[in-house]
mmCIF file of C-alpha atoms in Angstrom:
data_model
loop_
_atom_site.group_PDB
_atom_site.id
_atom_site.type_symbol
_atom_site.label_atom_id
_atom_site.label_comp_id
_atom_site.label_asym_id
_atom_site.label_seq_id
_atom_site.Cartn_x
_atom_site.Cartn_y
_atom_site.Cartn_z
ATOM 1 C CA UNK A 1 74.515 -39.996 116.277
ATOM 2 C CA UNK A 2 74.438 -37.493 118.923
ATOM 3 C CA UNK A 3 75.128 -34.557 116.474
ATOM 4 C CA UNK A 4 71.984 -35.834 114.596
ATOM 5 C CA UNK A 5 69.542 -35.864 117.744
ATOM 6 C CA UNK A 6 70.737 -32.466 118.067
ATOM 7 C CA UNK A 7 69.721 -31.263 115.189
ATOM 8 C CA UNK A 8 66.613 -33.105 115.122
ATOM 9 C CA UNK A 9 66.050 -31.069 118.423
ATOM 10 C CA UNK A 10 66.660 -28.010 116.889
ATOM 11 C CA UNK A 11 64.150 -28.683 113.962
ATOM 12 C CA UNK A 12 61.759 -29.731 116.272
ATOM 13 C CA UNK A 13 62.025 -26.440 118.551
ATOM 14 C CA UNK A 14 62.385 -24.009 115.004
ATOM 15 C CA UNK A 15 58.912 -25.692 113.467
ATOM 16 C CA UNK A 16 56.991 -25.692 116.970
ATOM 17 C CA UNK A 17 57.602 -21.844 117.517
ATOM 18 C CA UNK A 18 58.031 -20.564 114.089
ATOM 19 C CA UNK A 19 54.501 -18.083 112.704
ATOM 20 C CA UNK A 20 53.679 -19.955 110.100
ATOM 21 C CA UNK A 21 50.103 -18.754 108.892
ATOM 22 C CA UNK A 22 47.947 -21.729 108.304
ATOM 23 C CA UNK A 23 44.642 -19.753 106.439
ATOM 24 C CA UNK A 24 44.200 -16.345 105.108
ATOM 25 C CA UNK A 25 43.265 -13.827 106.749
ATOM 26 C CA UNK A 26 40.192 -13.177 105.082
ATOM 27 C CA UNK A 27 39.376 -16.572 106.299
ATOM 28 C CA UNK A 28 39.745 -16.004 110.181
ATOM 29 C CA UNK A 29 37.784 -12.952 110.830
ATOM 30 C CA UNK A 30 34.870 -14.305 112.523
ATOM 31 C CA UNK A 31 33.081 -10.797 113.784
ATOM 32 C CA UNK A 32 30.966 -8.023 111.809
ATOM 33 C CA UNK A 33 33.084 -6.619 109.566
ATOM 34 C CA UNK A 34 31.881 -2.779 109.519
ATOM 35 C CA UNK A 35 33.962 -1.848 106.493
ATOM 36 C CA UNK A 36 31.461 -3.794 104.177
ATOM 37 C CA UNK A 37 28.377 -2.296 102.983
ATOM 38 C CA UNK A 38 26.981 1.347 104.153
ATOM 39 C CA UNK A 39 27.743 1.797 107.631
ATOM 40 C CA UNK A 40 24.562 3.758 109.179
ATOM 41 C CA UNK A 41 24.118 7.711 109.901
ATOM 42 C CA UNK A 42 25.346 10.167 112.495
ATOM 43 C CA UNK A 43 22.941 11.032 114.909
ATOM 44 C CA UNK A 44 21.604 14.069 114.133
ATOM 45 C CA UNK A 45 21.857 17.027 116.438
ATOM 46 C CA UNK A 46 20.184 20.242 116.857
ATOM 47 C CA UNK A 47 18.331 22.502 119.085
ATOM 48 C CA UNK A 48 14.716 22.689 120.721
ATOM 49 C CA UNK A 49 12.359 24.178 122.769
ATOM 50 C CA UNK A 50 9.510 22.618 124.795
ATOM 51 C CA UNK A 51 6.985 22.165 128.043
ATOM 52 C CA UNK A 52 7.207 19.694 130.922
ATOM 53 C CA UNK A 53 4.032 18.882 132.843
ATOM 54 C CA UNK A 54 3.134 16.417 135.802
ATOM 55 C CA UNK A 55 -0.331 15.114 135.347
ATOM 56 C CA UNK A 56 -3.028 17.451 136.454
ATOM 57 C CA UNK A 57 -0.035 19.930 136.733
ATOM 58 C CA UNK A 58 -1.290 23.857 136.340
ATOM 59 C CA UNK A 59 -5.127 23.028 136.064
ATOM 60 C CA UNK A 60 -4.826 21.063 138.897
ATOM 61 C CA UNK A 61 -3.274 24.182 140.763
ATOM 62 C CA UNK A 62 -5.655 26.664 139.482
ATOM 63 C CA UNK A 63 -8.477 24.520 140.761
ATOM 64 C CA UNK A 64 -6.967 24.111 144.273
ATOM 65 C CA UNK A 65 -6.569 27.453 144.638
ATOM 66 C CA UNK A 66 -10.169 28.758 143.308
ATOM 67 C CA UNK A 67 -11.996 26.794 145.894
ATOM 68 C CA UNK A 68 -9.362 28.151 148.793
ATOM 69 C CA UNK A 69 -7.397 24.843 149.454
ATOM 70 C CA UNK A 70 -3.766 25.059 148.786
ATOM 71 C CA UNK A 71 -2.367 23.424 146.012
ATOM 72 C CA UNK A 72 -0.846 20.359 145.509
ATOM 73 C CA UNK A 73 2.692 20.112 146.137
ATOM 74 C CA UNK A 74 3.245 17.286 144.007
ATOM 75 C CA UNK A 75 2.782 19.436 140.948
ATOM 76 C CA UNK A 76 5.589 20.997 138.164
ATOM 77 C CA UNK A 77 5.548 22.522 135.145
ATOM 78 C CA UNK A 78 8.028 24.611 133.053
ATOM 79 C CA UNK A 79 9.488 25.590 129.741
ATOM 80 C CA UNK A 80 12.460 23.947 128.225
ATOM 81 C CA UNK A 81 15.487 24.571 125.832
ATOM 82 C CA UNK A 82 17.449 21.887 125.136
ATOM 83 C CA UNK A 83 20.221 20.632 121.859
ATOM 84 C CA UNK A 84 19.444 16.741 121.103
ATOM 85 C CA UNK A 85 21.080 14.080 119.322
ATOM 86 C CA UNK A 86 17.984 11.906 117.591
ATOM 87 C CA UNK A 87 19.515 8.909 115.438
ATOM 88 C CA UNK A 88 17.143 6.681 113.624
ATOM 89 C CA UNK A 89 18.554 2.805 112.511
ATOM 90 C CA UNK A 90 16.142 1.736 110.347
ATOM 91 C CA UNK A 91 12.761 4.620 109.171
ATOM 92 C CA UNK A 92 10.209 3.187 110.977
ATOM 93 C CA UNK A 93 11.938 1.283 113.161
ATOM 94 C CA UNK A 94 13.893 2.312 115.790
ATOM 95 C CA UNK A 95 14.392 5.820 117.168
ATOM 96 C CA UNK A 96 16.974 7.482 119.226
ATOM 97 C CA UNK A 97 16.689 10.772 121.209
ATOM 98 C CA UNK A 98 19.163 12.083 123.916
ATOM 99 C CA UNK A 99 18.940 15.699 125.512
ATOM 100 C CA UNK A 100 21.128 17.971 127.233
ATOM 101 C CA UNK A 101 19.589 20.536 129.152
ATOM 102 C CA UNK A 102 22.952 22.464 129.902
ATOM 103 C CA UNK A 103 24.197 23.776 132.841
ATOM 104 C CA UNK A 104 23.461 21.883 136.023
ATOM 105 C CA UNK A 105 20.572 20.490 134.806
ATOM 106 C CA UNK A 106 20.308 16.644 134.278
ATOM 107 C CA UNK A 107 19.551 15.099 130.544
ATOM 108 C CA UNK A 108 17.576 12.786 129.352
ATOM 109 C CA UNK A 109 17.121 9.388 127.099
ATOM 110 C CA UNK A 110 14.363 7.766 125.064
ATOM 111 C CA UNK A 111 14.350 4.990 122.613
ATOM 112 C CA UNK A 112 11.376 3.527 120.674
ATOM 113 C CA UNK A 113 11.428 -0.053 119.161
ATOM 114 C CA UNK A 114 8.927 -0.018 116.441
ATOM 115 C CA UNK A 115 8.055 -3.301 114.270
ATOM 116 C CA UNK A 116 5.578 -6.080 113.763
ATOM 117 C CA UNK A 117 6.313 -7.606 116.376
ATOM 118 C CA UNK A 118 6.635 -4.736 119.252
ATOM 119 C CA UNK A 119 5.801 -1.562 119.921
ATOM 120 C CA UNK A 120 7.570 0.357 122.988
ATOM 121 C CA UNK A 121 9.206 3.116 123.709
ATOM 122 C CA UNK A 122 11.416 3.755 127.189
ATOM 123 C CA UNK A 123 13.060 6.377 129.101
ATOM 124 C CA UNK A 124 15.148 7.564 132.076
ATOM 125 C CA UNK A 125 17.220 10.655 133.054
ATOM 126 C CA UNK A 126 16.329 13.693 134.926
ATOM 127 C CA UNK A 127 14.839 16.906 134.136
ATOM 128 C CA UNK A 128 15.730 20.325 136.255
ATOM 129 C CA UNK A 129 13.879 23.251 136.650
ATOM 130 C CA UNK A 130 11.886 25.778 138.199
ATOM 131 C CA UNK A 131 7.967 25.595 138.908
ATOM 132 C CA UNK A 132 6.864 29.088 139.648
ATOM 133 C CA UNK A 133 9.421 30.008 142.222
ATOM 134 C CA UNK A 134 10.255 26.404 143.568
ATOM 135 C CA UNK A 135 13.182 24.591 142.176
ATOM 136 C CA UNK A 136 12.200 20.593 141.005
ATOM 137 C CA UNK A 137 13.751 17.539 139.755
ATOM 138 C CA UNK A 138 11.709 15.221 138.013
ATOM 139 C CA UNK A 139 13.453 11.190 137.646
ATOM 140 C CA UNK A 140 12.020 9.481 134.428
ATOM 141 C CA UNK A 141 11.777 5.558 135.138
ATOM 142 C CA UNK A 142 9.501 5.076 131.564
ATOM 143 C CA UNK A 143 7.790 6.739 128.815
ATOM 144 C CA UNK A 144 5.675 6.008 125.983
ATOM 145 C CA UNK A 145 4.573 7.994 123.006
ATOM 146 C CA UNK A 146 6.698 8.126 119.570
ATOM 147 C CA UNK A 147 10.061 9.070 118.451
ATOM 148 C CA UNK A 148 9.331 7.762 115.133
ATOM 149 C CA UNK A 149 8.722 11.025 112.722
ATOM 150 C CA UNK A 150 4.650 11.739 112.301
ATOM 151 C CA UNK A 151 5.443 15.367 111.156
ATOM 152 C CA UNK A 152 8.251 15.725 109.682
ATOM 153 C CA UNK A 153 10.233 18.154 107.220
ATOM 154 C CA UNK A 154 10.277 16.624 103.324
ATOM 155 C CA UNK A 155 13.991 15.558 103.241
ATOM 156 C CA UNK A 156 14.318 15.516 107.274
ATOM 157 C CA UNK A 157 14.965 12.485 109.040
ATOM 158 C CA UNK A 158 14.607 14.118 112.634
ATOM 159 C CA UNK A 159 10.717 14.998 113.495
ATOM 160 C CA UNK A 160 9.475 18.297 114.233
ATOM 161 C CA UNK A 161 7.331 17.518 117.102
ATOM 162 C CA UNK A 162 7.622 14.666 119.810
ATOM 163 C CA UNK A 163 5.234 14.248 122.526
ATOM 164 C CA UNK A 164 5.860 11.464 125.719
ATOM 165 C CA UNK A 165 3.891 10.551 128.461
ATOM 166 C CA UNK A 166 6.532 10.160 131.738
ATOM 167 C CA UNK A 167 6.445 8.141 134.360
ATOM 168 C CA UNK A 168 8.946 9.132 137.524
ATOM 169 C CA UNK A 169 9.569 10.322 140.776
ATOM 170 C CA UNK A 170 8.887 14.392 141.255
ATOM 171 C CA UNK A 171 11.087 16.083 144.284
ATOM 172 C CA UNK A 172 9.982 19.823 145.056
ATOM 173 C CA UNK A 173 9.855 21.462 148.258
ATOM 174 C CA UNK A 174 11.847 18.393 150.083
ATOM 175 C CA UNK A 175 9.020 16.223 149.345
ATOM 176 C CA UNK A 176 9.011 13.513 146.451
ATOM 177 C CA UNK A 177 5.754 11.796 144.589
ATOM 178 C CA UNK A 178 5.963 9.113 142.396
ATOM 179 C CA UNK A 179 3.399 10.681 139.307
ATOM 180 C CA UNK A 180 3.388 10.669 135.553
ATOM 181 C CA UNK A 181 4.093 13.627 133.298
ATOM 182 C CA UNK A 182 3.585 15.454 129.869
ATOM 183 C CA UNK A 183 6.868 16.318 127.813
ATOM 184 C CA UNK A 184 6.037 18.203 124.761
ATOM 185 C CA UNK A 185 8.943 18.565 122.240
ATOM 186 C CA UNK A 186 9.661 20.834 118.852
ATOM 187 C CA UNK A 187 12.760 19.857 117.391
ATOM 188 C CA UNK A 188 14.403 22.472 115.444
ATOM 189 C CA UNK A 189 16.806 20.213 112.821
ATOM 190 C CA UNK A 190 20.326 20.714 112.792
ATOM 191 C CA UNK A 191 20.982 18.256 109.424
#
């Protein structure tokens, strides 16, 4: 009897920790499965070239300094070059578009959400760079304006031209100003 209840032990201890595979496996994955169907696009990079603005920016400065007042010093403006990375889920839909400025300069992020339902496009990073002779840095906190492509290369999924309306913090001359700003893109396709 006792050579029985020992192996009855033994059973019992070889079933309880043995691997035995109760479904497929087919049957337990319970996440996306990525390998199925067409997984989407690379982002796309390339190269560009464009103009950064705050709101009344150089007019505003030219005006000041016709009627003898100095100008504001809440004010920047410059040229840009830049290589991007614009990805696009869905045409029409939503829009990605990432810049590096290079260097010691800061980048920058925007993504629009485009449907029936919403409309919106955001922002943040930092742009770097010098207004006449002063040195800036310009913090984006939001943005509107499109990503989507409005003029665009037949066969290009990237658009040519992107313009945003900023909204951030400007630092120049030790002083910062929360104020809006202009960013005027041309995307030169690297697909």
């Amino acid at each position: 009897m006792r050579r029985f209840i020992a192996v009855a032990a033994v059973a019992a201890v070889m079933v309880g920790c043995s691997d035995a595979r109760t479904a497929a496996v087919s049957d337990r994955i319970t996440g996306p499965s990525f390998s199925q169907g067409t997984p989407p696009p690379p982002p796309f990079p390339g190269a560009g070239s464009g103009f950064f603005a705050t709101d009344g920016g150089e007019s505003a400065a030219a005006a000041a300094a016709t009627v003898g007042s100095p100008p504001d010093p809440c004010r920047a403006s410059t040229g840009l070059q830049f290589s991007y990375r614009y990805f696009q889920n869905k045409p029409g839909n939503n829009a990605w578009l990432d810049l590096d400025f290079g260097g010691s300069k800061k980048g920058a992020h925007f993504h629009e959400v485009s449907n029936k339902n919403q409309e919106k496009t955001d922002g943040n990073g930092e742009i770097s760079g010098l207004s006449g002779s002063d040195a800036f840095t310009y913090r984006i906190d939001d943005a509107s304006g499109s990503l989507l492509p409005a003029v665009q290369d037949e066969g290009s999924r990237v658009p040519r031209y992107v313009s945003l309306h900023l909204m951030g913090t400007l630092t120049i001359n030790g002083q910062s100003c929360r104020i809006g700003a202009q960013l005027d893109l041309s995307l030169f396709s690297g697909e």
